[in-house]
Amino acid sequence: MKKLKELHLICNAHIDPVWQWDWEEGLGVTVSTFKQAADFCDEYDYVFCHNESILYEYIENVDPELFARIQKLVKQGKWVIAGGWYLQPDINMPCGEAMVRQIELGRKYFVEKFGARPTTAYNFDGFGHSVGLVQILKKCGFNGYIICRPMEEYYHLPENEFIWKGVDGSEVKVARATDENIYTSGFGTALEEIKRKMSHYAGYEYALALWGVGNHGGMNSRKDLEDIKKFREETTDFKVIHSTPEKYIAAVSPALTIDKSLPIFRGAYSSMSRVKQMNSLLESKLFTTEKLCAFAEEKGLYKKDEQAFTEAIKALSCLEFHDCLAGTIVRSAEISSLRKCEYALELLQRGFDSAFMAIVTKYKKAELETFPIFIWNGQPYEREIIAETEILLPKPLTSDTEEYVATAYLGDKQIPSQTVAEEGSINFDRRKRIAYKFTARPFSVERIDVKFDIKPKRSLRVENGDFVYEDKCKSLRICRLTGLLESYKIDGKELLSGGAFAPVMFDDNADPWGWDMVRIGTNPKEFKLSDCKNGIFAGRKNVHIVEDGDVLTEIESFFELSLSFVKVAYRIYKDAPYIDVNYCVLWNEQEKALKIKVPTALDGDFFGQIMFGEETFTKDGEEYVAQRFTGIKEGENVITLYSKGVYSFACEQNIMYATLLRGVAYCAHPIDKRPILFRDRFTPYIEQGRHEFSFRFGYNKLTELENNAQEFLDGDYSLNFFPYGDGYNFSGGVEINNKAVSLVSLYRDGDGYTLRLINNNEQEESTEFTVFGVKTKAKFGKFEVKTFELKNGKIKEKELWV
C-alpha cells in the first residue's frame, strides 16, 4: 500500500446563486462571503479558491473597493481564480455550443480583469457529467477537471482519479472528491471533516479535501483556520498544502481510463419542463439569429449589437445553472430564471428583425394582389422546406359556402400549398395561414409569392376504417379504435411493433432530483382513447382529420386518464421522410409521471445525442439524457425521435420512451427516512396545468441526424412583408458539400467571423466549404469539432477559445 505524501486542501465557499432562494439572495450572499474571504486572506496563511465569473461581476458592480482588494490578492497568490467558467452549469442537457459559450464568458472575464487563465476546470455541484464535455475541455485549453458527483454510493469507481476519454478520443485528468459533505465543511468543524475526507484516500499518495462553508456561502471561521494551522504545523508524516485545482491535478497520475458519462439524479432530466423547453428554444434562437445577423452584416446591411448578444448568452448560461436546468429550484427562482430568458429572447428577436428586414426590404415590389412571403434558410445546403405563414387579407369573406384558397409560387414555378387553421378563432375568412413546400438554396432568404382566389369550401374526406396514408417516402396507418400510429413503413419495411405515441402514466414521487432513481416511474397505465362525453373533449370526435391538402394531412386523437387529458396530433407531410407528432397536455396529477411510448421493430443499439457527440445506452428501462434526438440503429440508418426541450429517455427491449412530465414538488429534497413532503397543508406541484411538446419521427441516415435536428428545432422563420427595393435576391453565405459535417455556429467576431463545424458520426470525414465567397477544405476525426476564423479573405483553424 502506498504511503500518503501530500494532502491538498482546496478552500472554497460554495455558493449556489439560485436554489432554495432567488438570484438576488444568492448574489447578495456573495458580497459578504467574498468580504470575509478577503479579510482572512490578509490575516492568515492560506489560499482561497473560487470559480464563477458571474459572482465576481456582481462584486465589481456593487462593491468596487472589495473587487480591487480581490484583484490585489490574486496578484499576491493568496486568492486563486479557479475553474474559470461563468458558473457551475448542468453538464447533461446544454448543447455543446452553449457549453463553449459558458466557458468563453468566464474566460474572457477572468483574463481581462485578473490576467488569469485556469487550466483545471471544476464543477463540484453538477448533477452528473456528459462524456461529450471532454472534447470541449481539451480544446478550450483545460487538462484537468475536478468533480464531486456522482458520489461513490451512487456510482462506484475503482479509483478517485481517472483519465476521462471523450467521444472524439480527447483525454483529460479527472479527480472526484467524494464524501458525505462533498465540497463543503461545517462552520467550526473543518479539521474534523478534512480528516474524514482523508480516509477516502487510503493507499493513495495524494489526497484531496475540499473545505469551506457552503452552499449558501458564508466562508469559514477563525477557529477553522487556527485548527488547520496547528494541524499543518504538527503533521510530519506528509505535507499539508493549501492548494489549488491545478496543483492537485498536476500531482496525480491516474491509471484508470473511463470513456462514459457519469450519471446521477435521473429524475432531474425531466423535472420542471418549462425551464427545459425554454433552454432548447433559447439555444436555437441564439445560434440561428447569429447566423442571420452575420449573413446581413457581411452584406453591409446590419451592425451587430454585441452587448445584446452577450446579455442573451449570459441569460442562457444562468438558465443552464445546474439546479435551475435540472428543475430543483423553488418557484420564485423558476419565475425569475424564465424572466431572464424571455428578455434574452426579446433582445435576440430585435437583432433578428433588424437583420431580416434590412435584407427583405431590398427585394422587388410585389405585383398587384400578390402577397410576398420571405423565409430564412440558415442551413448551408440545399433542402426542402415545409413552412407556414399567416397573411391578413384586405377584405373579409363571411360566406358559409366559399373561402379564400391560396396558390404559391417560387419565382415563376407554382409550388404545393394549402390553407391550414390560423392561430386565431375569429369565425370569418380573412386571416389565412398558408402551408407550402419548396426547395431552398443554401444559406438564403427565399421569396414565395401567394395569390388568392375565392372558391367553394372544401370538406375533409371521411374515412370508414383506419386512416391509411402512402407517398413516395413512407406509408403509415393510424387506427380509428386506438388513436395510435399502428404502422410506419419505409420501402415496405415495418418499423413499429405496436401502437406508437401512446401517452402512459407512471407512479412517481415528489422528489425533483430523483435521488435513488435509475428508472423513472412504476406501474404503467396507458391513457385510453376518450369517449368525448365529459371534460375538455366533450362533444368532439375522438379520432379525426383536421387538415388535408397538397402539403400535409393532420389527424388528431384525444386521450384521457384519471384527471388528465392529452391531445395527440399527427402531422403527415407529403413526400417527406418524417412526420411530426405534437402533444397538448392538461396535467392535473401529483406524484405521477407522463411518458410517451414508441414500440419499434428494430433490434439495434439505443442511443442519443450528447454535447458534440452521441452515446449508446442500455435497453433495460434506465433513464438517460439525450439532447435533441434519440433512436435505435439499423446499419447506417436509424429510427429517430427528434425533440424540442425533452431530455429524458429510456428503452426497454425495443420500446422507446420519452419522459415529458413528473408530478414533483418544488425543491422537495429527501432527507434520510423523513417524508419528502408535509401532508398537513396544500403544496404546489411544478407541472400542473397546460403543456405542449413537439417531436419529429423518421427513418434517417446516421450521418445526417445533426442537420435534421437543427432543421426541426430552428424551425423556418417566415414573414409576409411587402418589399420596396430594386430586386436583390440574397443567398450564398455558407455552403458545405458533405452533409455529415454540420454548421454549429457562425457569428461576427471582432473584424472577422468565427464558425464551428462538427463531424456527426464515428467515421472520419472530409468536406469542402465556402464562407462568404472564401473556399477551403477540412478533415475531421470521429465526432470532431473544429473552429475556424474568416478574416482578411482567409479561413484558418483556431482553438475553441485562445
PDB file of C-alpha atoms in Angstrom, residues 53-54 57 84-87 98-111 309-318 801:
ATOM      1  CA  SER A  53     -17.317  34.950 -13.107  1.00  0.00           C
ATOM      2  CA  ILE A  54     -20.982  35.846 -12.555  1.00  0.00           C
ATOM      3  CA  GLU A  57     -19.071  40.637 -11.913  1.00  0.00           C
ATOM      4  CA  GLY A  84     -12.697  29.782 -14.968  1.00  0.00           C
ATOM      5  CA  TRP A  85     -16.332  29.331 -16.090  1.00  0.00           C
ATOM      6  CA  TYR A  86     -19.305  31.720 -15.888  1.00  0.00           C
ATOM      7  CA  LEU A  87     -20.988  29.483 -13.290  1.00  0.00           C
ATOM      8  CA  ALA A  98     -23.855  26.502 -25.255  1.00  0.00           C
ATOM      9  CA  MET A  99     -21.156  24.933 -23.102  1.00  0.00           C
ATOM     10  CA  VAL A 100     -18.456  26.634 -25.172  1.00  0.00           C
ATOM     11  CA  ARG A 101     -20.161  29.998 -24.677  1.00  0.00           C
ATOM     12  CA  GLN A 102     -20.440  29.364 -20.921  1.00  0.00           C
ATOM     13  CA  ILE A 103     -16.698  28.769 -20.729  1.00  0.00           C
ATOM     14  CA  GLU A 104     -15.940  31.679 -23.042  1.00  0.00           C
ATOM     15  CA  LEU A 105     -17.862  34.132 -20.842  1.00  0.00           C
ATOM     16  CA  GLY A 106     -15.828  33.170 -17.791  1.00  0.00           C
ATOM     17  CA  ARG A 107     -12.514  33.001 -19.546  1.00  0.00           C
ATOM     18  CA  LYS A 108     -12.791  36.375 -21.227  1.00  0.00           C
ATOM     19  CA  TYR A 109     -13.759  37.999 -17.945  1.00  0.00           C
ATOM     20  CA  PHE A 110     -11.019  36.403 -15.857  1.00  0.00           C
ATOM     21  CA  VAL A 111      -8.333  37.160 -18.447  1.00  0.00           C
ATOM     22  CA  PHE A 309     -25.887  39.135 -27.696  1.00  0.00           C
ATOM     23  CA  THR A 310     -23.639  38.993 -24.631  1.00  0.00           C
ATOM     24  CA  GLU A 311     -26.647  39.571 -22.374  1.00  0.00           C
ATOM     25  CA  ALA A 312     -28.549  36.815 -24.170  1.00  0.00           C
ATOM     26  CA  ILE A 313     -25.665  34.380 -23.707  1.00  0.00           C
ATOM     27  CA  LYS A 314     -25.487  35.260 -20.012  1.00  0.00           C
ATOM     28  CA  ALA A 315     -29.220  34.628 -19.617  1.00  0.00           C
ATOM     29  CA  LEU A 316     -28.841  31.249 -21.327  1.00  0.00           C
ATOM     30  CA  SER A 317     -25.923  30.402 -19.052  1.00  0.00           C
ATOM     31  CA  CYS A 318     -27.976  31.342 -15.984  1.00  0.00           C
ATOM     32  CA  TRP A 801     -11.031  29.856 -27.224  1.00  0.00           C
TER      33      TRP A 801
END
